[in-house]
Tab-separated table of C-alpha atoms in Angstrom:
chain	number	residue	atom	x	y	z
D	1	MET	CA	209.187	-45.757	177.760
D	2	THR	CA	205.779	-46.483	176.591
D	3	LYS	CA	203.026	-44.033	177.252
D	4	ILE	CA	199.986	-45.448	178.886
D	5	ARG	CA	196.923	-44.072	177.288
D	6	PRO	CA	193.793	-43.937	179.360
D	7	ALA	CA	191.120	-46.232	178.138
D	8	PRO	CA	188.296	-44.432	176.331
D	9	LYS	CA	185.346	-43.913	178.584
D	10	LYS	CA	182.185	-45.714	177.796
D	11	LYS	CA	179.501	-43.370	176.551
D	12	LYS	CA	176.427	-43.520	178.647
D	13	GLY	CA	172.941	-42.253	178.000
D	14	ILE	CA	170.584	-42.253	175.074
D	15	LYS	CA	171.646	-38.978	173.548
D	16	LYS	CA	175.357	-39.814	173.567
D	17	ASN	CA	174.660	-43.120	171.874
D	18	LEU	CA	172.562	-41.436	169.270
D	19	LYS	CA	175.259	-38.847	168.609
D	20	SER	CA	177.865	-41.483	168.165
D	21	ILE	CA	175.593	-43.414	165.845
D	22	GLU	CA	174.770	-40.397	163.794
D	23	SER	CA	178.381	-39.272	163.543
D	24	GLY	CA	179.205	-42.659	162.099
D	25	LYS	CA	182.246	-43.307	164.253
D	26	ASP	CA	180.805	-46.327	165.997
D	27	ILE	CA	179.252	-47.582	162.805
D	28	ALA	CA	182.655	-47.435	161.155
D	29	LYS	CA	184.148	-49.345	164.046
D	30	VAL	CA	181.416	-51.920	163.749
D	31	LYS	CA	182.101	-52.274	160.051
D	32	LEU	CA	185.707	-52.747	160.749
D	33	CYS	CA	184.963	-55.409	163.272
D	34	THR	CA	185.552	-58.794	161.827
D	35	LYS	CA	183.168	-60.638	164.050
D	36	ASN	CA	179.627	-60.455	162.693
D	37	LYS	CA	178.056	-61.611	165.918
D	38	LYS	CA	179.441	-58.707	167.849
D	39	ARG	CA	178.130	-56.263	165.263
D	40	ILE	CA	174.653	-57.758	165.351
D	41	LYS	CA	174.670	-57.564	169.160
D	42	ILE	CA	175.546	-53.858	169.120
D	43	VAL	CA	172.916	-53.057	166.536
D	44	LYS	CA	170.326	-54.994	168.523
D	45	LYS	CA	171.260	-53.086	171.679
D	46	LEU	CA	170.962	-49.724	169.949
D	47	LYS	CA	167.626	-50.364	168.249
D	48	PRO	CA	165.310	-49.930	171.268
D	49	GLU	CA	167.272	-46.868	172.381
D	50	ARG	CA	166.818	-45.245	168.999
D	51	LYS	CA	163.121	-46.004	169.158
D	52	LYS	CA	162.906	-44.432	172.613
D	53	ILE	CA	164.645	-41.282	171.418
D	54	ALA	CA	162.394	-40.987	168.404
D	55	LYS	CA	159.309	-41.455	170.591
D	56	PHE	CA	160.576	-38.886	173.128
D	57	PHE	CA	161.080	-36.241	170.432
D	58	SER	CA	157.724	-36.928	168.799
D	59	ASP	CA	155.922	-36.613	172.187
D	60	GLU	CA	157.697	-33.346	172.911
D	61	LYS	CA	156.664	-32.031	169.500
D	62	LYS	CA	153.067	-33.018	170.146
D	63	ASP	CA	153.067	-31.125	173.469
D	64	LEU	CA	154.487	-28.045	171.805
D	65	ASP	CA	151.829	-28.240	169.110
D	66	VAL	CA	149.077	-28.406	171.724
D	67	VAL	CA	150.472	-25.380	173.592
D	68	GLU	CA	150.841	-23.378	170.377
D	69	LYS	CA	147.306	-24.301	169.322
D	70	ALA	CA	145.933	-23.188	172.717
D	71	MET	CA	147.785	-19.883	172.407
D	72	THR	CA	146.224	-19.147	169.057
D	73	LEU	CA	142.648	-19.982	170.170
D	74	PRO	CA	140.421	-17.115	171.491
D	75	VAL	CA	140.081	-16.957	175.283
D	76	GLN	CA	137.145	-19.028	176.451
D	77	ASN	CA	134.667	-17.529	178.920
D	78	ASN	CA	135.169	-19.243	182.242
D	79	ASN	CA	133.085	-18.556	185.311
D	80	SER	CA	135.913	-17.331	187.497
D	81	ASN	CA	134.448	-13.838	187.630
D	82	PRO	CA	131.260	-13.784	189.726
D	83	LEU	CA	130.007	-10.824	187.707
D	84	GLU	CA	129.730	-13.037	184.669
D	85	LYS	CA	127.572	-15.467	186.612
D	86	LEU	CA	124.947	-12.772	186.812
D	87	ILE	CA	124.373	-12.890	183.106
D	88	GLU	CA	125.070	-16.531	182.561
D	89	PRO	CA	122.522	-18.644	184.411
D	90	ASN	CA	120.974	-19.557	181.105
D	91	GLY	CA	124.116	-20.100	179.114
D	92	ILE	CA	124.825	-16.668	177.627
D	93	ARG	CA	128.392	-16.399	176.402
D	94	LYS	CA	130.588	-13.493	175.442
D	95	GLY	CA	130.950	-13.045	171.726
D	96	GLN	CA	127.442	-14.255	171.089
D	97	ASN	CA	124.323	-12.226	170.679
D	98	PRO	CA	122.325	-13.482	173.651
D	99	ILE	CA	119.034	-12.075	172.435
D	100	ILE	CA	119.163	-13.712	169.020
D	101	GLU	CA	120.704	-17.004	170.062
D	102	SER	CA	118.830	-17.630	173.277
D	103	ASN	CA	116.142	-20.257	173.281
D	104	ARG	CA	114.784	-19.955	176.776
D	105	PHE	CA	111.361	-20.328	178.266
D	106	PHE	CA	110.540	-16.692	179.015
D	107	TYR	CA	111.796	-15.453	175.701
D	108	ASP	CA	108.527	-13.648	174.928
D	109	ILE	CA	108.915	-11.191	177.813
D	110	PRO	CA	111.423	-8.803	176.186
D	111	LYS	CA	109.209	-8.352	173.157
D	112	THR	CA	106.300	-6.957	175.159
D	113	ASN	CA	107.838	-3.768	176.636
D	114	TYR	CA	105.445	-4.255	179.503
D	115	PHE	CA	107.337	-2.003	181.916
D	116	ILE	CA	107.164	1.012	179.615
D	117	ILE	CA	103.523	0.348	178.668
D	118	LEU	CA	102.408	-0.096	182.296
D	119	SER	CA	104.334	2.971	183.457
D	120	ILE	CA	102.767	5.200	180.801
D	121	LEU	CA	99.332	3.726	181.489
D	122	SER	CA	99.682	4.324	185.227
D	123	ILE	CA	100.722	7.957	184.633
D	124	ILE	CA	97.665	8.471	182.394
D	125	ILE	CA	95.370	6.851	185.006
D	126	PHE	CA	96.997	8.973	187.721
D	127	MET	CA	96.246	12.161	185.789
D	128	VAL	CA	92.680	11.108	185.062
D	129	ALA	CA	92.236	10.286	188.768
D	130	GLY	CA	93.127	13.887	189.506
D	131	TYR	CA	89.919	14.966	187.782
D	132	VAL	CA	87.802	12.145	189.216
D	133	PHE	CA	89.062	12.435	192.819
D	134	PRO	CA	90.148	16.043	193.416
D	135	ALA	CA	91.265	17.309	196.826
D	136	THR	CA	88.265	17.692	199.168
D	137	ASP	CA	87.533	20.683	201.402
D	138	GLU	CA	88.330	18.535	204.399
D	139	ASP	CA	91.812	17.783	203.012
D	140	ILE	CA	92.415	21.497	202.460
D	141	ILE	CA	91.182	22.478	205.948
D	142	HIS	CA	93.276	19.805	207.656
D	143	ASN	CA	96.317	20.839	205.650
D	144	LYS	CA	96.744	17.436	203.995
D	145	VAL	CA	97.267	18.690	200.445
D	146	ILE	CA	99.404	21.472	199.009
D	147	TRP	CA	96.412	23.663	198.123
D	148	THR	CA	94.988	26.278	200.509
D	149	ASN	CA	91.612	28.001	200.779
D	150	ASP	CA	92.801	31.283	199.290
D	151	GLY	CA	93.981	29.589	196.093
D	152	ASN	CA	97.662	29.587	197.035
D	153	TYR	CA	99.962	26.729	198.020
D	154	ASP	CA	100.959	25.376	201.405
D	155	ARG	CA	104.707	25.848	201.280
D	156	GLY	CA	105.422	23.337	204.035
D	157	LEU	CA	104.184	20.404	201.993
D	158	PHE	CA	106.292	21.253	198.984
D	159	ASN	CA	109.247	19.388	200.483
D	160	GLN	CA	107.200	16.224	200.433
D	161	LEU	CA	106.030	16.865	196.902
D	162	TYR	CA	109.563	17.419	195.628
D	163	THR	CA	110.908	14.332	197.340
D	164	SER	CA	107.984	12.245	196.088
D	165	VAL	CA	108.578	13.371	192.515
D	166	ALA	CA	112.312	12.659	192.842
D	167	PHE	CA	111.611	9.226	194.321
D	168	THR	CA	109.159	8.342	191.558
D	169	LEU	CA	111.584	9.420	188.841
D	170	GLY	CA	114.482	7.572	190.503
D	171	VAL	CA	112.465	4.367	190.758
D	172	PHE	CA	111.285	4.729	187.162
D	173	LEU	CA	114.862	5.076	185.987
D	174	LEU	CA	115.912	2.053	188.042
D	175	GLY	CA	113.065	0.025	186.590
D	176	TYR	CA	113.871	1.149	183.074
D	177	TYR	CA	117.528	0.126	183.359
D	178	ILE	CA	116.646	-3.222	184.937
D	179	TYR	CA	114.244	-3.743	182.067
D	180	SER	CA	116.761	-2.788	179.391
D	181	THR	CA	119.488	-5.016	180.841
D	182	PHE	CA	118.366	-7.983	182.942
D	183	ILE	CA	114.912	-8.404	181.429
D	184	LYS	CA	116.073	-7.942	177.848
D	185	LEU	CA	118.770	-10.544	178.419
D	186	ASN	CA	116.106	-12.674	180.068
D	187	VAL	CA	118.026	-13.356	183.266
D	188	LYS	CA	116.106	-15.657	185.572
D	189	TYR	CA	113.749	-14.153	188.225
D	190	TRP	CA	114.532	-10.546	187.348
D	191	TYR	CA	111.031	-10.135	185.984
D	192	LEU	CA	109.894	-10.566	189.606
D	193	PHE	CA	112.254	-7.848	190.760
D	194	GLU	CA	111.025	-5.649	187.931
D	195	THR	CA	107.427	-6.183	189.075
D	196	GLY	CA	108.445	-5.065	192.567
D	197	VAL	CA	110.079	-1.933	191.155
D	198	LEU	CA	106.953	-1.216	189.089
D	199	LEU	CA	104.818	-1.490	192.236
D	200	MET	CA	107.253	0.872	193.954
D	201	PHE	CA	106.684	3.290	191.070
D	202	PHE	CA	102.926	3.037	191.741
D	203	PHE	CA	103.688	3.823	195.387
D	204	GLY	CA	105.543	6.956	194.287
D	205	LEU	CA	102.568	8.038	192.189
D	206	GLY	CA	100.274	7.403	195.166
D	207	LYS	CA	102.538	9.532	197.326
D	208	ILE	CA	102.309	12.410	194.862
D	209	GLY	CA	98.543	11.872	194.598
D	210	GLU	CA	97.916	12.103	198.338
D	211	LEU	CA	99.535	15.563	198.350
D	212	VAL	CA	97.724	16.888	195.279
D	213	TYR	CA	94.457	14.956	194.876
D	214	ASN	CA	92.067	13.242	197.275
D	215	HIS	CA	94.222	12.515	200.291
D	216	VAL	CA	92.291	9.576	201.751
D	217	ILE	CA	91.941	7.525	198.561
D	218	PHE	CA	95.560	7.928	197.476
D	219	ASP	CA	96.812	7.360	201.020
D	220	ILE	CA	94.992	4.025	201.213
D	221	PHE	CA	96.249	3.076	197.743
D	222	LYS	CA	99.806	3.961	198.738
D	223	ASP	CA	99.617	2.070	202.037
D	224	LEU	CA	98.312	-1.039	200.314
D	225	VAL	CA	100.788	-1.002	197.445
D	226	LEU	CA	103.933	-0.534	199.547
D	227	PRO	CA	103.820	-3.841	201.508
D	228	VAL	CA	103.012	-5.783	198.335
D	229	ALA	CA	105.912	-4.093	196.521
D	230	LEU	CA	108.328	-4.817	199.351
D	231	MET	CA	107.210	-8.435	199.634
D	232	VAL	CA	107.649	-8.952	195.891
D	233	LEU	CA	111.106	-7.350	196.081
D	234	ALA	CA	112.076	-9.550	199.034
D	235	PHE	CA	110.860	-12.700	197.263
D	236	ALA	CA	112.648	-11.692	194.055
D	237	SER	CA	115.889	-11.013	195.957
D	238	TYR	CA	115.614	-14.434	197.611
D	239	LYS	CA	115.014	-16.163	194.272
D	240	ILE	CA	117.870	-14.323	192.545
D	241	TYR	CA	120.239	-15.130	195.382
D	242	LYS	CA	119.303	-18.821	195.390
D	243	ASP	CA	119.631	-18.962	191.623
D	244	LEU	CA	123.028	-17.304	191.767
D	245	ILE	CA	124.440	-19.703	194.340
D	246	GLY	CA	122.918	-22.593	192.396
D	247	VAL	CA	120.558	-24.070	194.980
D	248	ILE	CA	117.441	-23.827	192.809
V	1	MET	CA	86.283	1.340	207.902
V	2	ASP	CA	88.995	3.171	209.736
V	3	PHE	CA	92.087	2.299	207.770
V	4	SER	CA	94.458	3.733	210.349
V	5	TYR	CA	93.519	0.810	212.623
V	6	TYR	CA	95.507	-1.522	210.340
V	7	TYR	CA	98.390	0.851	209.941
V	8	PRO	CA	100.745	-0.677	212.557
V	9	VAL	CA	100.253	-4.138	211.013
V	10	LEU	CA	101.034	-2.827	207.532
V	11	SER	CA	104.063	-0.972	208.844
V	12	ALA	CA	105.317	-4.134	210.534
V	13	ILE	CA	104.890	-6.108	207.278
V	14	ASN	CA	106.668	-3.347	205.370
V	15	PHE	CA	109.533	-3.319	207.815
V	16	VAL	CA	110.042	-7.104	207.764
V	17	ALA	CA	109.883	-7.179	203.945
V	18	ALA	CA	112.327	-4.274	203.689
V	19	MET	CA	114.770	-5.960	206.076
V	20	LEU	CA	114.549	-9.194	204.072
V	21	CYS	CA	115.345	-7.218	200.932
V	22	VAL	CA	118.340	-5.645	202.622
V	23	TYR	CA	119.498	-9.033	203.946
V	24	TYR	CA	119.422	-10.704	200.532
V	25	GLY	CA	120.825	-7.621	198.820
V	26	LYS	CA	123.786	-7.658	201.205
V	27	LYS	CA	124.225	-11.395	200.649
V	28	LEU	CA	124.284	-10.884	196.904
V	29	TYR	CA	126.821	-8.115	197.319
V	30	ASP	CA	129.007	-10.401	199.441
V	31	PHE	CA	128.566	-13.266	196.990
V	32	THR	CA	129.804	-11.168	194.096
V	33	ARG	CA	132.748	-10.125	196.340
V	34	GLY	CA	131.878	-6.488	195.844
V	35	ALA	CA	132.267	-6.804	192.089
V	36	ALA	CA	128.696	-5.742	191.403
V	37	ASP	CA	128.375	-2.429	193.251
V	38	PHE	CA	124.798	-2.009	192.205
V	39	TRP	CA	123.782	-4.649	194.769
V	40	LEU	CA	125.155	-2.414	197.488
V	41	PHE	CA	123.251	0.608	196.232
V	42	LEU	CA	120.121	-1.457	195.736
V	43	SER	CA	120.388	-2.618	199.357
V	44	VAL	CA	120.869	0.967	200.534
V	45	PHE	CA	117.880	2.024	198.430
V	46	ILE	CA	115.680	-0.540	200.187
V	47	PHE	CA	117.258	0.379	203.520
V	48	SER	CA	116.257	4.025	202.967
V	49	LEU	CA	112.732	2.846	202.272
V	50	GLY	CA	112.874	0.852	205.502
V	51	GLY	CA	113.881	4.077	207.302
V	52	TYR	CA	110.953	5.875	205.723
V	53	ILE	CA	108.604	3.123	206.926
V	54	ILE	CA	109.960	3.272	210.474
V	55	PHE	CA	109.504	7.054	210.622
V	56	ASP	CA	105.997	6.700	209.216
V	57	PHE	CA	105.144	4.081	211.802
V	58	VAL	CA	106.555	6.193	214.643
V	59	ARG	CA	104.771	9.330	213.447
V	60	ASN	CA	101.388	7.620	213.158
V	61	SER	CA	101.569	5.406	216.213
V	62	ILE	CA	103.730	6.895	218.951
V	63	LEU	CA	104.977	10.443	218.487
V	64	VAL	CA	102.085	12.361	217.005
V	65	SER	CA	103.211	15.527	218.818
V	66	PHE	CA	106.579	15.548	216.930
V	67	ASN	CA	104.930	15.582	213.574
V	68	SER	CA	107.078	18.096	211.719
V	69	PRO	CA	110.582	16.784	212.544
V	70	ILE	CA	109.574	13.215	211.775
V	71	MET	CA	108.015	14.282	208.497
V	72	ALA	CA	111.243	16.057	207.633
V	73	ALA	CA	113.156	12.862	208.456
V	74	GLN	CA	110.786	10.933	206.207
V	75	ASP	CA	111.423	13.391	203.414
V	76	LEU	CA	115.137	12.925	203.869
V	77	ALA	CA	114.796	9.120	203.828
V	78	ILE	CA	112.745	9.169	200.638
V	79	THR	CA	115.227	11.569	199.025
V	80	PHE	CA	118.065	9.203	199.835
V	81	ALA	CA	116.008	6.329	198.450
V	82	ALA	CA	115.556	8.260	195.200
V	83	LEU	CA	119.257	9.056	195.066
V	84	PHE	CA	120.316	5.446	195.637
V	85	ALA	CA	117.776	4.185	193.113
V	86	LEU	CA	119.353	6.529	190.584
V	87	ILE	CA	122.896	5.428	191.472
V	88	SER	CA	122.018	1.731	191.293
V	89	ALA	CA	120.363	2.321	187.911
V	90	ILE	CA	123.574	3.940	186.654
V	91	TYR	CA	125.653	1.073	188.053
V	92	ILE	CA	123.452	-1.534	186.360
V	93	LYS	CA	123.890	0.222	183.043
V	94	LYS	CA	127.633	0.574	183.602
V	95	MET	CA	128.053	-3.081	184.548
V	96	PHE	CA	126.253	-4.313	181.455
V	97	ASP	CA	128.111	-1.846	179.254
V	98	ASP	CA	131.397	-3.239	180.576
V	99	MET	CA	130.350	-6.832	180.023
V	100	LEU	CA	128.495	-6.797	176.719
V	101	GLY	CA	128.142	-3.219	175.680
V	102	GLU	CA	127.916	-3.839	171.973
V	103	TYR	CA	124.818	-5.995	172.322
V	104	LEU	CA	122.762	-3.582	174.427
């Protein structure tokens, strides 16, 4: 009896063809084939497939190269974190010195130290005003200042004095840190906010002055400065907000 | 000129300005999704000032007879304002230290 061998299955797919070509089995068969036409036909059929395979592998290699290159690069600063937007309206980037490399319009502001200079000046003027406008007898009689007729202090008004001093110091510290961060980095519209804080510092000095020096003069000064300070702060907040959301 | 005549008008201006500050401060806090805490403390600082202004207005305009308690409330409001100003200052410094500490 003769054994029936199953016919060899036709190899399908690009990779299988390539394997068979590379192994040399099919090439050997082709060589053995006596008919030249058949051989040419097979070679012609395989040519585009080989090209496709080569192209596929080269593309894959290119993709891998791109991914590897991206992995090695330092992480770029994207604006996904809203915190970073606060310091980046003018194009400041991490890894750069924003003070040296910035070329913005209000660049001269950080050089002036105007907050510190104005604060010290206002404290000097405040102390001089103590000699020019001391507490009047009327203020002492009506219990408007901390002094009393017998040369002692009115203990009830000390609460106000303490809180006024604390407020003034707190506002000064706030202004100083805004100056040393936002203003030094020249973030848009923060100079307005800083002006408002400076006016609030003047208000604090006026509040101390009305308890120690001439009550009427410092009270009027304080009452006039406070609305201006609050309006400047409100306007600055509005401008900063609009700048942050990108409307202006 | 009796300055106290203009006092209610000034107080009203102060109050509106303070509320605007609080409104935009809160908006900024919401916009940063709570990431920048100093906006919150800055808003509370202004809000404390707004409280001080309200007490001042009430003391001078309506409740002159309750002078001492309202003055104490004013003192408290201004103390809180000082405290929140201090906290927001610390938060500003902290935020910038976290972001670009080596350059400040």
